[in-house]
PDB file of C-alpha atoms in Angstrom:
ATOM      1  CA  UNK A   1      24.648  19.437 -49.053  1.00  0.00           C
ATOM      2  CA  UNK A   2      23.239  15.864 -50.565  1.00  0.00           C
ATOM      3  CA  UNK A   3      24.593  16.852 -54.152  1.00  0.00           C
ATOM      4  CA  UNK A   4      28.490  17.444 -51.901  1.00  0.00           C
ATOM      5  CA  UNK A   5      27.866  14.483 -49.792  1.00  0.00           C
ATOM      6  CA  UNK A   6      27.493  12.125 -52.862  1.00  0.00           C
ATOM      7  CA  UNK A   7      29.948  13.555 -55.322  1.00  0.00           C
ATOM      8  CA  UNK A   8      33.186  11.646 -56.110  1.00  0.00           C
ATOM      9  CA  UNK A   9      35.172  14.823 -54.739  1.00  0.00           C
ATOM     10  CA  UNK A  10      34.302  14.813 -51.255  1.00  0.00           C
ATOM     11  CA  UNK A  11      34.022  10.717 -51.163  1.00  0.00           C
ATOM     12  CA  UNK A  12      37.481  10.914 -51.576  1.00  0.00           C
ATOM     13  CA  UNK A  13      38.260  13.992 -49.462  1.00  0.00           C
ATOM     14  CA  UNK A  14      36.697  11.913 -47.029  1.00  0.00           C
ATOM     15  CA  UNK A  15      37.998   8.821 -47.017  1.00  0.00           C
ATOM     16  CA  UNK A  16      41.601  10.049 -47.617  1.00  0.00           C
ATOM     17  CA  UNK A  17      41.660  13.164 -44.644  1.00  0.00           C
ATOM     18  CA  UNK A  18      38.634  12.790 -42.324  1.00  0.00           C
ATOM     19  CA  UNK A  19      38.842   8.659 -42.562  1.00  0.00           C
ATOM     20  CA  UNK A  20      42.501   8.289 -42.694  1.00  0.00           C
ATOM     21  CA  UNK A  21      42.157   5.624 -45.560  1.00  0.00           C
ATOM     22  CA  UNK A  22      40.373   3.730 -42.582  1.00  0.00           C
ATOM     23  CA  UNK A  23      40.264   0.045 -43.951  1.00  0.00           C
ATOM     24  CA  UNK A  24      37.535  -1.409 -41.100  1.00  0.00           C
ATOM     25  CA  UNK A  25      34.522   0.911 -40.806  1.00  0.00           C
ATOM     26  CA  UNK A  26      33.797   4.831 -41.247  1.00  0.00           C
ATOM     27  CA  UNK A  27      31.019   6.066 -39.137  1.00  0.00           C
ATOM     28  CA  UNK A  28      29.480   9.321 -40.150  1.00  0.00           C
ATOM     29  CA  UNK A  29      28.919  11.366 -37.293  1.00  0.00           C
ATOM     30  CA  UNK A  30      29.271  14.965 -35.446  1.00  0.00           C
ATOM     31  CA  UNK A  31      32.711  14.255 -35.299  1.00  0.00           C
ATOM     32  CA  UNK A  32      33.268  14.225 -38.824  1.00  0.00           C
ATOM     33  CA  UNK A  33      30.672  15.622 -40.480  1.00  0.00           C
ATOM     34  CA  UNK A  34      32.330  19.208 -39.553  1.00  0.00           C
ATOM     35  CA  UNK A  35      35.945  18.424 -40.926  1.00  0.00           C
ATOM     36  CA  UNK A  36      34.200  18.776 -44.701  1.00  0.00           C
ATOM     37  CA  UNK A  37      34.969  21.849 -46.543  1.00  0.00           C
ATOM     38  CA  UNK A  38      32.225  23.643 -47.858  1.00  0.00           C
ATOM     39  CA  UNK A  39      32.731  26.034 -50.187  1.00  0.00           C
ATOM     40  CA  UNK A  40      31.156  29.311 -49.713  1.00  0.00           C
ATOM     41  CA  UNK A  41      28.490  29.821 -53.099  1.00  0.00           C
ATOM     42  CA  UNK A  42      26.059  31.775 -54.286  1.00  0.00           C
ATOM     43  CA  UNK A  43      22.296  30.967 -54.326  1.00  0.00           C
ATOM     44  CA  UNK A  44      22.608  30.705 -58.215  1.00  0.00           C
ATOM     45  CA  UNK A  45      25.200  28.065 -57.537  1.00  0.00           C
ATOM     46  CA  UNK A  46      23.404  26.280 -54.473  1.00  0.00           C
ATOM     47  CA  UNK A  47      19.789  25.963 -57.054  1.00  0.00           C
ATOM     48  CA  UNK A  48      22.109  24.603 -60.039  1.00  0.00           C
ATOM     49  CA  UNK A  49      23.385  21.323 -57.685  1.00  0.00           C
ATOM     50  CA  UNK A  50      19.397  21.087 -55.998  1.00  0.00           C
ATOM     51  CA  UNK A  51      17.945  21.034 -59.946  1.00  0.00           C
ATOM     52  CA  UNK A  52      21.016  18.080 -60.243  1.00  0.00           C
ATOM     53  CA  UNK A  53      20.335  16.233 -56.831  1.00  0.00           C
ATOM     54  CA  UNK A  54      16.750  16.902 -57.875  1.00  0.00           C
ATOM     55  CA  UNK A  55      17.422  15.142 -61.576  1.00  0.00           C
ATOM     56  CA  UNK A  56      18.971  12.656 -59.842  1.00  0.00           C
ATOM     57  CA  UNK A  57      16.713  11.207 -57.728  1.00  0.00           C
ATOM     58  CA  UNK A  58      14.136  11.302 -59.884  1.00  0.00           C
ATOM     59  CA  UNK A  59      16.347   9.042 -62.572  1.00  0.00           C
ATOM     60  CA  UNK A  60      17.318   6.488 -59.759  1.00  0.00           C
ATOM     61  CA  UNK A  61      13.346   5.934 -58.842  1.00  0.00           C
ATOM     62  CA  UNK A  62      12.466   5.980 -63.058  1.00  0.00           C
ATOM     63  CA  UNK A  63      15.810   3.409 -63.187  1.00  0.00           C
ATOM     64  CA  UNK A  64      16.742   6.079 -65.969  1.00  0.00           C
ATOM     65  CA  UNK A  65      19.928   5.746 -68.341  1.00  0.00           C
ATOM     66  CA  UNK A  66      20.793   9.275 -67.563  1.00  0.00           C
ATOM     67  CA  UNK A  67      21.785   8.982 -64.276  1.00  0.00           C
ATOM     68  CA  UNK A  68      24.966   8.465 -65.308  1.00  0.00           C
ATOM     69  CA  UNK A  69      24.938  11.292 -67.403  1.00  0.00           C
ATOM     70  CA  UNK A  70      23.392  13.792 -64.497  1.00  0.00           C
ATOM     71  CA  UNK A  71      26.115  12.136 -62.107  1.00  0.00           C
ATOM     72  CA  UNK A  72      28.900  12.855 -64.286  1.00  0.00           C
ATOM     73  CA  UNK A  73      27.658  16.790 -64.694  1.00  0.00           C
ATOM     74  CA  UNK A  74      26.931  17.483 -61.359  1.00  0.00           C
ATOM     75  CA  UNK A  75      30.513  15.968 -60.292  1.00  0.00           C
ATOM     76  CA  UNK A  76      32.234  18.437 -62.826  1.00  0.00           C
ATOM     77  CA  UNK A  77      30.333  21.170 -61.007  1.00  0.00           C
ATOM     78  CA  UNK A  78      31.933  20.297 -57.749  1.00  0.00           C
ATOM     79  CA  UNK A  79      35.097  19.944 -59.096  1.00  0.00           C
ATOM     80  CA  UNK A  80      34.515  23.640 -60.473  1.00  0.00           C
ATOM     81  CA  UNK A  81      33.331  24.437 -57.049  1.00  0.00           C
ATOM     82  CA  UNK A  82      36.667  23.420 -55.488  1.00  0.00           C
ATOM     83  CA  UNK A  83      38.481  24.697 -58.194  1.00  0.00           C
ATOM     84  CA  UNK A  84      40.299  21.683 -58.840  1.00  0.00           C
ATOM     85  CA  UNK A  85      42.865  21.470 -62.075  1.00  0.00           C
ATOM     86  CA  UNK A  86      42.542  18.721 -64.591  1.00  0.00           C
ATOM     87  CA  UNK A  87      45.111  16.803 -63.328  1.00  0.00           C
ATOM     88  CA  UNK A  88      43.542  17.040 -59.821  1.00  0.00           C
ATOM     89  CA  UNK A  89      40.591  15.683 -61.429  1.00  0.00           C
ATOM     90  CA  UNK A  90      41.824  13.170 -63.103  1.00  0.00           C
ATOM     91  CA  UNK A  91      43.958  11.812 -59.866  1.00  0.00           C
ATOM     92  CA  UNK A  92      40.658  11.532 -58.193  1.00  0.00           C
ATOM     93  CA  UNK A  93      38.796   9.795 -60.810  1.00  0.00           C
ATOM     94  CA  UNK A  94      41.735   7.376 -60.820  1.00  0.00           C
ATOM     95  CA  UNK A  95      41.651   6.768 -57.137  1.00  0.00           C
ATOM     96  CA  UNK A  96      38.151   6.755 -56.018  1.00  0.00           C
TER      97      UNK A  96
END
């Protein structure tokens, strides 16, 4: 759920259908915490984004280079997870 929660994907899926573009404040509660899509994966799938979320917090703490790298990969594999085309990909990455 942490490696969803901080990809670019669902930042945007949130902001633009749960948030409504909101422009003041977004409060993540109950109420919206339910309105994001998870996709339904295997436990393959679910270990490959932990090892990520796991990479990832270990870079932050080090102040690693690579997070950037690790952030970048594990975004792809939501993107894959959603099955999103290039162009949807792109659009995001343009807008987020």
């Amino acid at each position: 759920i942490l490696g969803l929660l901080n990809s670019k994907f669902v930042s945007w899926y949130t902001y633009k259908f749960i948030y409504c573009s909101a422009i003041r404040t977004m409060h993540f509660d109950s109420n919206y915490i339910g309105k994001i899509i998870i996709p339904k994966i295997t436990v393959q799938e679910q270990k490959n984004i932990v090892d990520y979320v796991d990479l990832l917090i270990s870079d932050r703490f080090q102040n690693d280079e690579s997070y950037d790298i690790h952030k970048s990969e594990l975004d792809e594999i939501i993107y894959e997870l959603y099955g999103l085309s290039r162009e949807d990909v792109k659009y995001i990455e343009h807008n987020c």
